[in-house]
Amino acid sequence: MTSALTRRHFNLALAGALASAGTAHAADAWPSKPIRWVVAYPAGGGSDFLARQLAPQLGKQLGQTIIIDNRPGAAGMIGTDNAAKSPPDGYTIVTGDNGAMVFNTAMYKKVPYDPKDLAPVGFMARFPLILAVNPNAGFTSGQQLLDAIKKNPGKYSYASPGIGSPHHLAMELLKDRTGSFVVHVPYRGTALAVQDVISGQVPMMVLDTAAGLPQIKGGKVKALAVMSKKRIASLPDVPTLDELGIKGFEVTAWQGLFVPHGTPPEIVARLTQEMHKAISTPEVKARLEEFGLDVAPTDGPALASFVAQETKFWHALIKERKLSAD
């Protein structure tokens, strides 16, 4: 009996050692083929912009092509779910943002994935948000707009890239903090929303800097306030909402990098290291900062802690305001 148990323990130990060796070998050999970067939003938005700026440099460092796979729809749930259910082998990475990782589980009764199905690699960057209007909408300043929407509940409307987007929730927080009511007009992506603001169909929206700065500099929309703590370098004359009297107001559209849960820790650690290096490359960082991004790479644990804090704050607001996408 003792001999049989000894042989059994030996075989189990051997199997475990072989499995560990196999995992380590797989991690050492990674990557041996192209990597797919899932972006759960249409081309032309902030998430797509960041991925396409970062992918060539990251791929160069890893020695493999990184293919951007846009899978928009259902407030980012289609693409995020696809990534969450992909093999955890290091060949699928995905952008996770406020919407996909925080808002959706409070805004929708049924979400096809659990945010815990994705393992954090690290925080990448923040997109400052801008309160912008059609130049002919009649607003000359941020203060005038704030006064107008407060005095005329329901008279004005605002566009957003979609229900549950950071842009949508930023405006809802603004309405909450100012006691205002502005009608929400959701679109399928930033490009469609901003086009209707440019044409005058909708007077205002919240824009991220990646999508908004070209339109602002081209005179197609007008920036009245920024939603970050400080003024942004690309719009030095545009005040913060804090300066306009809404103290402590700050909302950004943040972006983190994630992989399917169960991806070998050696691969996650390598991705964290290479992402930091790529996003800090002078040419890449300069390009991102040109479009107003706050480049702030972290590791996985720091991103996980940040997501937990965001979830606590925003879920409370969504519940209090009885917001729902269903």
XYZ file of C-alpha atoms in Angstrom:
326
model
C 0.000 0.000 0.000
C 2.783 2.419 0.992
C 4.689 1.667 -2.195
C 1.589 2.303 -4.311
C 0.938 5.644 -2.577
C 4.574 6.631 -3.003
C 4.438 5.872 -6.727
C 1.159 7.830 -7.009
C 2.626 10.880 -5.241
C 5.711 10.654 -7.441
C 3.601 10.515 -10.601
C 1.499 13.491 -9.475
C 4.611 15.501 -8.646
C 6.167 14.593 -11.985
C 3.008 15.612 -13.853
C 2.961 18.928 -12.012
C 6.600 19.581 -12.781
C 6.100 18.786 -16.454
C 3.064 21.059 -16.622
C 4.997 23.903 -15.010
C 7.893 23.353 -17.376
C 5.491 23.370 -20.327
C 3.918 26.637 -19.191
C 7.321 28.241 -18.687
C 8.450 27.039 -22.130
C 5.287 28.423 -23.731
C 5.860 31.772 -22.026
C 9.507 31.807 -23.140
C 8.469 31.119 -26.743
C 5.777 33.803 -26.701
C 5.000 35.498 -28.998
C 5.447 33.215 -31.985
C 2.577 34.579 -34.098
C 0.616 37.849 -34.548
C -1.286 39.241 -31.567
C -4.875 40.449 -31.839
C -5.757 43.716 -30.092
C -9.527 43.929 -29.597
C -11.024 47.426 -29.600
C -14.680 47.259 -28.636
C -15.561 50.536 -30.363
C -15.676 51.832 -33.951
C -12.670 53.228 -35.783
C -12.188 56.949 -35.244
C -12.852 57.098 -31.496
C -10.445 57.496 -28.605
C -9.966 53.780 -27.895
C -9.165 53.091 -31.541
C -6.793 56.060 -31.699
C -4.729 54.938 -28.718
C -4.501 51.321 -29.895
C -3.398 52.316 -33.389
C -0.778 54.714 -32.060
C 0.657 52.151 -29.667
C 0.361 48.884 -31.639
C 3.216 49.414 -34.160
C 5.776 50.202 -31.455
C 4.569 47.400 -29.178
C 4.664 44.956 -32.075
C 8.175 46.063 -32.997
C 9.377 45.385 -29.463
C 7.715 41.955 -29.343
C 8.846 40.987 -32.834
C 5.302 40.294 -34.042
C 2.537 42.128 -35.862
C -0.289 43.415 -33.678
C -3.600 43.428 -35.537
C -6.294 45.881 -34.416
C -9.661 44.107 -34.352
C -12.530 46.609 -34.055
C -15.630 44.868 -32.676
C -18.087 47.648 -31.831
C -21.612 47.338 -30.529
C -23.728 47.090 -27.381
C -21.759 49.722 -25.434
C -18.515 47.839 -25.911
C -19.936 44.544 -24.695
C -19.569 42.656 -27.991
C -15.833 43.202 -28.306
C -15.109 42.903 -24.587
C -17.034 39.639 -24.367
C -15.190 38.298 -27.406
C -11.856 39.044 -25.751
C -12.935 37.653 -22.379
C -13.901 34.346 -23.996
C -10.738 34.048 -26.096
C -8.004 31.535 -25.212
C -5.780 32.845 -22.387
C -2.603 32.290 -24.375
C -1.287 35.830 -24.770
C -2.472 36.222 -28.358
C -5.530 38.332 -27.464
C -5.262 41.675 -25.708
C -8.085 44.170 -25.256
C -8.600 47.800 -24.347
C -10.740 48.154 -21.233
C -12.246 51.522 -20.371
C -14.744 53.107 -17.976
C -17.677 51.757 -19.956
C -16.628 48.158 -20.409
C -14.995 47.651 -17.016
C -17.175 49.830 -14.757
C -20.391 51.300 -16.161
C -21.910 48.357 -18.043
C -22.471 46.124 -15.027
C -24.530 48.898 -13.416
C -26.279 50.164 -16.552
C -27.417 46.774 -17.907
C -29.282 43.939 -16.197
C -27.460 41.372 -18.306
C -23.799 41.707 -19.280
C -22.337 38.707 -21.157
C -19.004 38.898 -19.360
C -17.798 39.578 -15.847
C -15.036 42.219 -15.634
C -13.134 39.631 -13.586
C -12.973 37.509 -16.761
C -10.222 39.896 -17.824
C -6.856 40.219 -16.084
C -5.306 43.717 -15.861
C -2.000 44.332 -17.609
C -1.719 48.020 -16.785
C -3.191 51.488 -17.071
C -2.256 53.236 -20.323
C -3.646 56.768 -20.554
C -6.457 59.192 -19.805
C -8.360 61.197 -22.370
C -9.418 64.585 -20.978
C -13.049 65.326 -21.753
C -14.294 68.576 -23.258
C -17.718 70.190 -23.073
C -18.180 71.368 -26.673
C -20.946 73.056 -28.661
C -21.898 73.930 -32.203
C -20.363 77.388 -32.869
C -23.787 78.715 -33.873
C -25.658 77.321 -30.864
C -25.584 80.704 -29.130
C -23.217 79.884 -26.266
C -20.232 82.192 -25.853
C -18.816 80.738 -22.627
C -18.985 77.749 -20.358
C -20.648 79.793 -17.645
C -23.358 80.936 -20.036
C -24.064 77.339 -21.038
C -24.254 76.192 -17.413
C -26.656 79.024 -16.590
C -28.805 78.278 -19.643
C -29.264 74.565 -18.998
C -30.077 75.188 -15.343
C -32.678 77.867 -16.110
C -34.261 75.895 -18.969
C -34.679 72.231 -17.927
C -35.379 69.996 -20.929
C -34.889 72.735 -23.538
C -31.460 71.537 -24.639
C -30.081 68.171 -25.710
C -26.629 66.642 -25.850
C -25.119 63.927 -28.036
C -22.938 61.078 -26.827
C -21.108 58.141 -28.457
C -23.579 55.821 -26.729
C -25.420 54.916 -23.545
C -22.987 54.073 -20.781
C -19.993 55.726 -22.459
C -17.663 57.904 -20.349
C -18.981 60.901 -22.300
C -22.583 60.043 -21.325
C -21.800 59.490 -17.641
C -19.658 62.636 -17.479
C -22.645 64.699 -18.601
C -24.904 62.879 -16.145
C -22.502 63.771 -13.341
C -22.524 67.385 -14.522
C -26.335 67.390 -14.491
C -26.286 65.895 -11.002
C -23.805 68.455 -9.664
C -25.655 71.444 -11.203
C -29.263 70.324 -10.744
C -29.836 70.596 -14.494
C -31.788 68.521 -16.997
C -30.485 68.100 -20.547
C -31.953 65.485 -22.919
C -29.577 62.673 -23.859
C -29.295 61.735 -27.548
C -27.101 58.604 -27.825
C -25.340 57.592 -31.053
C -23.371 54.580 -32.216
C -19.899 55.987 -31.839
C -18.206 59.358 -31.594
C -17.990 60.042 -35.336
C -21.761 60.015 -35.847
C -22.413 62.072 -32.707
C -19.938 64.817 -33.529
C -21.228 65.082 -37.095
C -24.687 65.940 -35.796
C -23.231 68.537 -33.448
C -21.287 70.043 -36.361
C -24.447 70.139 -38.498
C -26.450 71.684 -35.654
C -28.853 68.789 -35.179
C -27.754 68.635 -31.521
C -26.239 71.706 -29.831
C -23.653 70.114 -27.527
C -21.743 67.021 -26.459
C -18.843 65.817 -24.368
C -15.831 65.007 -26.560
C -12.563 63.285 -25.736
C -9.444 65.068 -26.899
C -8.467 62.474 -29.533
C -11.732 62.945 -31.425
C -12.392 66.525 -30.376
C -9.186 68.498 -30.899
C -9.155 68.251 -34.713
C -12.776 69.457 -34.820
C -12.089 72.266 -32.333
C -8.947 73.465 -34.094
C -10.808 73.329 -37.397
C -13.532 75.586 -35.998
C -16.261 72.994 -36.482
C -17.107 72.813 -32.778
C -16.318 75.169 -29.913
C -14.773 74.102 -26.584
C -16.353 75.786 -23.559
C -14.906 73.825 -20.626
C -12.657 70.888 -19.831
C -13.576 68.208 -17.302
C -10.060 67.548 -16.000
C -8.537 68.964 -12.803
C -6.294 71.341 -14.703
C -6.463 73.123 -18.036
C -4.975 71.095 -20.860
C -1.949 72.309 -22.818
C -3.669 71.972 -26.201
C -6.541 74.260 -25.067
C -4.875 76.705 -22.664
C -7.678 79.289 -22.851
C -10.486 76.856 -22.024
C -11.376 76.832 -18.283
C -12.009 73.798 -16.145
C -15.432 73.171 -14.642
C -13.785 73.670 -11.263
C -12.905 77.213 -12.335
C -16.535 77.716 -13.303
C -17.633 76.914 -9.775
C -18.238 73.154 -9.892
C -15.587 72.315 -7.342
C -13.641 69.073 -7.561
C -15.236 68.034 -10.849
C -13.066 65.578 -12.771
C -14.011 62.919 -15.306
C -11.699 61.358 -17.876
C -12.106 58.610 -20.443
C -9.407 56.241 -19.238
C -7.877 53.284 -21.042
C -6.306 50.145 -19.592
C -4.858 47.038 -21.218
C -6.312 43.638 -20.304
C -5.983 39.966 -21.285
C -8.278 36.973 -20.794
C -8.192 35.665 -17.216
C -5.814 32.738 -16.938
C -3.157 34.157 -19.255
C 0.209 32.943 -17.887
C 1.640 35.464 -15.396
C 4.973 35.447 -17.244
C 3.224 36.715 -20.372
C 1.238 39.315 -18.415
C 4.457 40.587 -16.817
C 6.143 40.796 -20.221
C 3.182 42.664 -21.681
C 3.248 45.131 -18.790
C 6.946 45.755 -19.299
C 6.683 46.157 -23.069
C 3.564 48.335 -22.863
C 5.373 50.705 -20.486
C 8.335 50.867 -22.832
C 6.194 51.419 -25.936
C 3.947 54.120 -24.510
C 6.951 55.941 -23.052
C 8.841 55.956 -26.376
C 9.441 59.652 -27.130
C 7.747 59.588 -30.560
C 4.694 57.695 -29.295
C 4.334 59.756 -26.127
C 4.685 63.017 -28.068
C 1.977 61.957 -30.513
C -0.403 61.000 -27.701
C 0.235 64.209 -25.798
C -0.319 66.186 -29.012
C -3.891 64.918 -28.851
C -4.235 65.845 -25.201
C -3.755 62.425 -23.625
C -2.352 62.062 -20.135
C 0.087 59.161 -20.473
C 0.210 57.357 -17.121
C 1.277 53.688 -17.383
C 0.945 51.422 -14.327
C 1.113 47.695 -13.608
C -1.776 45.245 -13.278
C -2.363 45.501 -9.498
C -2.501 49.302 -9.659
C -5.030 49.114 -12.495
C -7.134 46.603 -10.547
C -7.201 48.928 -7.523
C -8.170 51.884 -9.708
C -11.026 49.935 -11.340
C -12.342 48.989 -7.888
C -12.408 52.658 -6.823
C -14.111 53.711 -10.059
C -16.710 50.973 -9.683
C -17.638 52.082 -6.160
C -18.063 55.739 -7.171
C -19.902 55.316 -10.455
C -22.194 52.482 -9.394
C -23.415 54.684 -6.539
C -24.112 57.580 -8.928
C -25.865 55.358 -11.484
C -28.062 53.882 -8.777
C -28.840 57.291 -7.258
C -29.829 58.784 -10.625
C -31.680 55.612 -11.625
C -29.807 55.398 -14.920
C -30.361 52.329 -17.048
C -29.661 51.198 -20.596
C -32.359 48.492 -20.523
